[in-house]
Amino acid sequence: MIDLLLDGIYAAAAAVGFAAISNPSRRTFPYIAAIAATGHMVRFALMTWLGIGIVTASLIGASCIGVCAIRVAPHTRSVPETFSYPALLPMIPGMYACRWVQATWLMSTVTDNEPLFMHYCGLSISNGFTAMMVVCALFIGQIWPTMIWHRIVFSSTKND
């Protein structure tokens, strides 16, 4: 349980840092932190306790972020992207992307050892595919609530 809370705290801190770059209103920072923590903790719980793969767990976590962002946006008179994009950034699979680049580099340096070349090729394909699928899942999970509740999204900055 402590791991789940730490995961949420770290995701919230990272999301606030990412959000600060784009200079949103100060009143949005607590919401950004809460939404990031929620989405990341959902993904962590699904992967850790239910054994769901990273792609599916990322899709569900990003969906939570998308729904929460749409629900919060009218209360702060901000667009949902103010909350969802910084909250999604801590969920980008950096280790898979790094291993993909590393394996691709090593694959290009091994020219005379075919078994080692094939090993690096397999690592490159596996890590690259996983990284791309997670990024696609993050995009789809964040965007589908916008398509469903487009009236809320497009009226979130309007006065009632």
mmCIF file of N, CA, C and O in Angstrom, residues 19-79:
data_model
loop_
_atom_site.group_PDB
_atom_site.id
_atom_site.type_symbol
_atom_site.label_atom_id
_atom_site.label_comp_id
_atom_site.label_asym_id
_atom_site.label_seq_id
_atom_site.Cartn_x
_atom_site.Cartn_y
_atom_site.Cartn_z
ATOM 1 N N ALA A 19 3.839 20.647 -15.694
ATOM 2 C CA ALA A 19 2.831 21.682 -15.894
ATOM 3 C C ALA A 19 3.426 23.076 -15.727
ATOM 4 O O ALA A 19 3.024 24.011 -16.429
ATOM 5 N N ALA A 20 4.351 23.227 -14.811
ATOM 6 C CA ALA A 20 4.933 24.541 -14.548
ATOM 7 C C ALA A 20 5.621 25.121 -15.782
ATOM 8 O O ALA A 20 5.694 26.341 -15.937
ATOM 9 N N ILE A 21 6.087 24.261 -16.654
ATOM 10 C CA ILE A 21 6.752 24.718 -17.876
ATOM 11 C C ILE A 21 5.799 25.520 -18.751
ATOM 12 O O ILE A 21 6.179 26.505 -19.365
ATOM 13 N N SER A 22 4.524 25.112 -18.807
ATOM 14 C CA SER A 22 3.559 25.786 -19.671
ATOM 15 C C SER A 22 2.819 26.923 -18.975
ATOM 16 O O SER A 22 1.919 27.507 -19.563
ATOM 17 N N ASN A 23 3.168 27.217 -17.727
ATOM 18 C CA ASN A 23 2.674 28.381 -17.002
ATOM 19 C C ASN A 23 1.144 28.440 -16.895
ATOM 20 O O ASN A 23 0.536 29.441 -17.268
ATOM 21 N N PRO A 24 0.506 27.398 -16.365
ATOM 22 C CA PRO A 24 -0.947 27.481 -16.178
ATOM 23 C C PRO A 24 -1.273 28.322 -14.943
ATOM 24 O O PRO A 24 -0.388 28.732 -14.190
ATOM 25 N N SER A 25 -2.535 28.548 -14.730
ATOM 26 C CA SER A 25 -2.984 29.277 -13.546
ATOM 27 C C SER A 25 -2.586 28.511 -12.286
ATOM 28 O O SER A 25 -2.596 27.278 -12.267
ATOM 29 N N ARG A 26 -2.262 29.225 -11.232
ATOM 30 C CA ARG A 26 -1.839 28.569 -10.001
ATOM 31 C C ARG A 26 -2.927 27.698 -9.390
ATOM 32 O O ARG A 26 -2.631 26.734 -8.706
ATOM 33 N N ARG A 27 -4.166 28.042 -9.628
ATOM 34 C CA ARG A 27 -5.250 27.254 -9.039
ATOM 35 C C ARG A 27 -5.388 25.870 -9.672
ATOM 36 O O ARG A 27 -6.081 25.010 -9.146
ATOM 37 N N THR A 28 -4.707 25.649 -10.797
ATOM 38 C CA THR A 28 -4.801 24.348 -11.456
ATOM 39 C C THR A 28 -3.809 23.326 -10.915
ATOM 40 O O THR A 28 -4.011 22.129 -11.096
ATOM 41 N N PHE A 29 -2.755 23.769 -10.244
ATOM 42 C CA PHE A 29 -1.716 22.846 -9.798
ATOM 43 C C PHE A 29 -2.208 21.738 -8.865
ATOM 44 O O PHE A 29 -1.825 20.577 -9.039
ATOM 45 N N PRO A 30 -3.053 22.028 -7.878
ATOM 46 C CA PRO A 30 -3.532 20.917 -7.035
ATOM 47 C C PRO A 30 -4.341 19.884 -7.821
ATOM 48 O O PRO A 30 -4.241 18.681 -7.563
ATOM 49 N N TYR A 31 -5.105 20.350 -8.797
ATOM 50 C CA TYR A 31 -5.890 19.429 -9.619
ATOM 51 C C TYR A 31 -4.988 18.586 -10.511
ATOM 52 O O TYR A 31 -5.220 17.388 -10.689
ATOM 53 N N ILE A 32 -3.973 19.223 -11.071
ATOM 54 C CA ILE A 32 -3.022 18.488 -11.910
ATOM 55 C C ILE A 32 -2.353 17.391 -11.094
ATOM 56 O O ILE A 32 -2.238 16.245 -11.538
ATOM 57 N N ALA A 33 -1.918 17.739 -9.892
ATOM 58 C CA ALA A 33 -1.267 16.753 -9.025
ATOM 59 C C ALA A 33 -2.210 15.604 -8.685
ATOM 60 O O ALA A 33 -1.826 14.427 -8.751
ATOM 61 N N ALA A 34 -3.441 15.920 -8.340
ATOM 62 C CA ALA A 34 -4.410 14.881 -7.967
ATOM 63 C C ALA A 34 -4.755 13.987 -9.149
ATOM 64 O O ALA A 34 -4.849 12.754 -9.005
ATOM 65 N N ILE A 35 -4.926 14.576 -10.318
ATOM 66 C CA ILE A 35 -5.270 13.787 -11.502
ATOM 67 C C ILE A 35 -4.105 12.885 -11.900
ATOM 68 O O ILE A 35 -4.298 11.705 -12.229
ATOM 69 N N ALA A 36 -2.891 13.410 -11.867
ATOM 70 C CA ALA A 36 -1.723 12.594 -12.198
ATOM 71 C C ALA A 36 -1.569 11.446 -11.216
ATOM 72 O O ALA A 36 -1.303 10.304 -11.617
ATOM 73 N N ALA A 37 -1.724 11.742 -9.937
ATOM 74 C CA ALA A 37 -1.603 10.691 -8.927
ATOM 75 C C ALA A 37 -2.665 9.619 -9.131
ATOM 76 O O ALA A 37 -2.370 8.422 -9.053
ATOM 77 N N THR A 38 -3.876 10.032 -9.420
ATOM 78 C CA THR A 38 -4.962 9.071 -9.631
ATOM 79 C C THR A 38 -4.678 8.154 -10.812
ATOM 80 O O THR A 38 -4.765 6.931 -10.703
ATOM 81 N N GLY A 39 -4.348 8.735 -11.946
ATOM 82 C CA GLY A 39 -4.081 7.928 -13.143
ATOM 83 C C GLY A 39 -2.903 6.996 -12.974
ATOM 84 O O GLY A 39 -2.954 5.821 -13.367
ATOM 85 N N HIS A 40 -1.843 7.497 -12.381
ATOM 86 C CA HIS A 40 -0.641 6.672 -12.214
ATOM 87 C C HIS A 40 -0.875 5.575 -11.183
ATOM 88 O O HIS A 40 -0.392 4.447 -11.338
ATOM 89 N N MET A 41 -1.620 5.881 -10.131
ATOM 90 C CA MET A 41 -1.908 4.861 -9.113
ATOM 91 C C MET A 41 -2.835 3.779 -9.667
ATOM 92 O O MET A 41 -2.678 2.604 -9.320
ATOM 93 N N VAL A 42 -3.758 4.161 -10.542
ATOM 94 C CA VAL A 42 -4.615 3.157 -11.186
ATOM 95 C C VAL A 42 -3.761 2.223 -12.025
ATOM 96 O O VAL A 42 -3.896 0.998 -11.953
ATOM 97 N N ARG A 43 -2.860 2.786 -12.821
ATOM 98 C CA ARG A 43 -1.990 1.941 -13.648
ATOM 99 C C ARG A 43 -1.115 1.043 -12.772
ATOM 100 O O ARG A 43 -0.972 -0.147 -13.040
ATOM 101 N N PHE A 44 -0.540 1.611 -11.721
ATOM 102 C CA PHE A 44 0.318 0.840 -10.822
ATOM 103 C C PHE A 44 -0.455 -0.310 -10.178
ATOM 104 O O PHE A 44 0.023 -1.441 -10.119
ATOM 105 N N ALA A 45 -1.651 -0.030 -9.695
ATOM 106 C CA ALA A 45 -2.463 -1.064 -9.041
ATOM 107 C C ALA A 45 -2.845 -2.169 -10.021
ATOM 108 O O ALA A 45 -2.790 -3.355 -9.676
ATOM 109 N N LEU A 46 -3.227 -1.795 -11.222
ATOM 110 C CA LEU A 46 -3.610 -2.799 -12.222
ATOM 111 C C LEU A 46 -2.428 -3.696 -12.581
ATOM 112 O O LEU A 46 -2.588 -4.915 -12.716
ATOM 113 N N MET A 47 -1.263 -3.110 -12.717
ATOM 114 C CA MET A 47 -0.092 -3.899 -13.089
ATOM 115 C C MET A 47 0.419 -4.741 -11.929
ATOM 116 O O MET A 47 0.800 -5.900 -12.116
ATOM 117 N N THR A 48 0.424 -4.174 -10.739
ATOM 118 C CA THR A 48 1.018 -4.847 -9.589
ATOM 119 C C THR A 48 0.103 -5.913 -9.008
ATOM 120 O O THR A 48 0.527 -7.038 -8.757
ATOM 121 N N TRP A 49 -1.140 -5.558 -8.772
ATOM 122 C CA TRP A 49 -2.023 -6.457 -8.037
ATOM 123 C C TRP A 49 -2.895 -7.326 -8.928
ATOM 124 O O TRP A 49 -3.301 -8.411 -8.532
ATOM 125 N N LEU A 50 -3.198 -6.860 -10.120
ATOM 126 C CA LEU A 50 -4.033 -7.664 -11.012
ATOM 127 C C LEU A 50 -3.250 -8.310 -12.138
ATOM 128 O O LEU A 50 -3.802 -9.097 -12.898
ATOM 129 N N GLY A 51 -1.985 -7.955 -12.289
ATOM 130 C CA GLY A 51 -1.144 -8.568 -13.307
ATOM 131 C C GLY A 51 -1.490 -8.161 -14.728
ATOM 132 O O GLY A 51 -1.146 -8.870 -15.678
ATOM 133 N N ILE A 52 -2.130 -7.032 -14.894
ATOM 134 C CA ILE A 52 -2.484 -6.540 -16.228
ATOM 135 C C ILE A 52 -1.233 -5.953 -16.863
ATOM 136 O O ILE A 52 -0.409 -5.331 -16.198
ATOM 137 N N GLY A 53 -1.087 -6.125 -18.166
ATOM 138 C CA GLY A 53 0.077 -5.624 -18.891
ATOM 139 C C GLY A 53 0.136 -4.107 -18.909
ATOM 140 O O GLY A 53 -0.877 -3.416 -18.698
ATOM 141 N N ILE A 54 1.312 -3.580 -19.222
ATOM 142 C CA ILE A 54 1.523 -2.141 -19.168
ATOM 143 C C ILE A 54 0.685 -1.385 -20.195
ATOM 144 O O ILE A 54 0.239 -0.264 -19.934
ATOM 145 N N VAL A 55 0.433 -1.972 -21.347
ATOM 146 C CA VAL A 55 -0.335 -1.269 -22.376
ATOM 147 C C VAL A 55 -1.788 -1.108 -21.935
ATOM 148 O O VAL A 55 -2.346 -0.003 -21.972
ATOM 149 N N THR A 56 -2.408 -2.185 -21.498
ATOM 150 C CA THR A 56 -3.801 -2.121 -21.053
ATOM 151 C C THR A 56 -3.944 -1.264 -19.803
ATOM 152 O O THR A 56 -4.875 -0.460 -19.691
ATOM 153 N N ALA A 57 -3.025 -1.414 -18.869
ATOM 154 C CA ALA A 57 -3.072 -0.609 -17.644
ATOM 155 C C ALA A 57 -2.878 0.872 -17.964
ATOM 156 O O ALA A 57 -3.528 1.733 -17.352
ATOM 157 N N SER A 58 -2.036 1.180 -18.924
ATOM 158 C CA SER A 58 -1.833 2.578 -19.324
ATOM 159 C C SER A 58 -3.087 3.138 -19.985
ATOM 160 O O SER A 58 -3.437 4.301 -19.772
ATOM 161 N N LEU A 59 -3.750 2.327 -20.778
ATOM 162 C CA LEU A 59 -5.000 2.761 -21.404
ATOM 163 C C LEU A 59 -6.046 3.104 -20.345
ATOM 164 O O LEU A 59 -6.697 4.151 -20.412
ATOM 165 N N ILE A 60 -6.184 2.260 -19.346
ATOM 166 C CA ILE A 60 -7.173 2.492 -18.287
ATOM 167 C C ILE A 60 -6.761 3.687 -17.430
ATOM 168 O O ILE A 60 -7.601 4.538 -17.090
ATOM 169 N N GLY A 61 -5.480 3.793 -17.082
ATOM 170 C CA GLY A 61 -5.002 4.933 -16.312
ATOM 171 C C GLY A 61 -5.182 6.251 -17.064
ATOM 172 O O GLY A 61 -5.596 7.256 -16.483
ATOM 173 N N ALA A 62 -4.881 6.252 -18.349
ATOM 174 C CA ALA A 62 -5.063 7.453 -19.162
ATOM 175 C C ALA A 62 -6.536 7.802 -19.306
ATOM 176 O O ALA A 62 -6.898 8.983 -19.358
ATOM 177 N N SER A 63 -7.386 6.800 -19.342
ATOM 178 C CA SER A 63 -8.829 7.056 -19.385
ATOM 179 C C SER A 63 -9.298 7.740 -18.110
ATOM 180 O O SER A 63 -10.110 8.670 -18.149
ATOM 181 N N CYS A 64 -8.773 7.296 -16.983
ATOM 182 C CA CYS A 64 -9.089 7.953 -15.707
ATOM 183 C C CYS A 64 -8.634 9.407 -15.728
ATOM 184 O O CYS A 64 -9.357 10.299 -15.278
ATOM 185 N N ILE A 65 -7.444 9.645 -16.257
ATOM 186 C CA ILE A 65 -6.937 11.010 -16.361
ATOM 187 C C ILE A 65 -7.832 11.843 -17.263
ATOM 188 O O ILE A 65 -8.182 12.983 -16.926
ATOM 189 N N GLY A 66 -8.225 11.302 -18.400
ATOM 190 C CA GLY A 66 -9.087 12.038 -19.319
ATOM 191 C C GLY A 66 -10.440 12.389 -18.720
ATOM 192 O O GLY A 66 -10.923 13.514 -18.847
ATOM 193 N N VAL A 67 -11.041 11.430 -18.033
ATOM 194 C CA VAL A 67 -12.344 11.674 -17.407
ATOM 195 C C VAL A 67 -12.215 12.710 -16.293
ATOM 196 O O VAL A 67 -13.026 13.649 -16.191
ATOM 197 N N CYS A 68 -11.213 12.562 -15.446
ATOM 198 C CA CYS A 68 -11.009 13.511 -14.338
ATOM 199 C C CYS A 68 -10.738 14.917 -14.872
ATOM 200 O O CYS A 68 -11.244 15.905 -14.319
ATOM 201 N N ALA A 69 -9.949 15.024 -15.922
ATOM 202 C CA ALA A 69 -9.636 16.339 -16.486
ATOM 203 C C ALA A 69 -10.896 17.023 -17.018
ATOM 204 O O ALA A 69 -11.079 18.230 -16.828
ATOM 205 N N ILE A 70 -11.764 16.265 -17.647
ATOM 206 C CA ILE A 70 -13.002 16.841 -18.173
ATOM 207 C C ILE A 70 -13.931 17.257 -17.043
ATOM 208 O O ILE A 70 -14.608 18.281 -17.121
ATOM 209 N N ARG A 71 -13.955 16.486 -15.978
ATOM 210 C CA ARG A 71 -14.818 16.820 -14.837
ATOM 211 C C ARG A 71 -14.327 18.056 -14.085
ATOM 212 O O ARG A 71 -15.125 18.821 -13.545
ATOM 213 N N VAL A 72 -13.019 18.266 -14.035
ATOM 214 C CA VAL A 72 -12.449 19.386 -13.285
ATOM 215 C C VAL A 72 -12.423 20.673 -14.109
ATOM 216 O O VAL A 72 -12.527 21.768 -13.542
ATOM 217 N N ALA A 73 -12.302 20.573 -15.405
ATOM 218 C CA ALA A 73 -12.107 21.738 -16.269
ATOM 219 C C ALA A 73 -13.166 22.832 -16.080
ATOM 220 O O ALA A 73 -12.797 24.006 -15.945
ATOM 221 N N PRO A 74 -14.458 22.536 -16.052
ATOM 222 C CA PRO A 74 -15.430 23.625 -15.884
ATOM 223 C C PRO A 74 -15.321 24.354 -14.542
ATOM 224 O O PRO A 74 -15.610 25.549 -14.459
ATOM 225 N N HIS A 75 -14.875 23.660 -13.509
ATOM 226 C CA HIS A 75 -14.767 24.286 -12.187
ATOM 227 C C HIS A 75 -13.635 25.304 -12.123
ATOM 228 O O HIS A 75 -13.675 26.227 -11.313
ATOM 229 N N THR A 76 -12.632 25.141 -12.955
ATOM 230 C CA THR A 76 -11.482 26.051 -12.950
ATOM 231 C C THR A 76 -11.463 26.952 -14.177
ATOM 232 O O THR A 76 -10.542 27.748 -14.336
ATOM 233 N N ARG A 77 -12.441 26.813 -15.036
ATOM 234 C CA ARG A 77 -12.515 27.583 -16.286
ATOM 235 C C ARG A 77 -11.243 27.404 -17.115
ATOM 236 O O ARG A 77 -10.680 28.354 -17.647
ATOM 237 N N SER A 78 -10.796 26.170 -17.200
ATOM 238 C CA SER A 78 -9.607 25.824 -17.982
ATOM 239 C C SER A 78 -9.977 24.729 -18.965
ATOM 240 O O SER A 78 -10.963 24.014 -18.778
ATOM 241 N N VAL A 79 -9.171 24.588 -19.984
ATOM 242 C CA VAL A 79 -9.398 23.491 -20.922
ATOM 243 C C VAL A 79 -8.890 22.196 -20.294
ATOM 244 O O VAL A 79 -7.925 22.220 -19.512
#
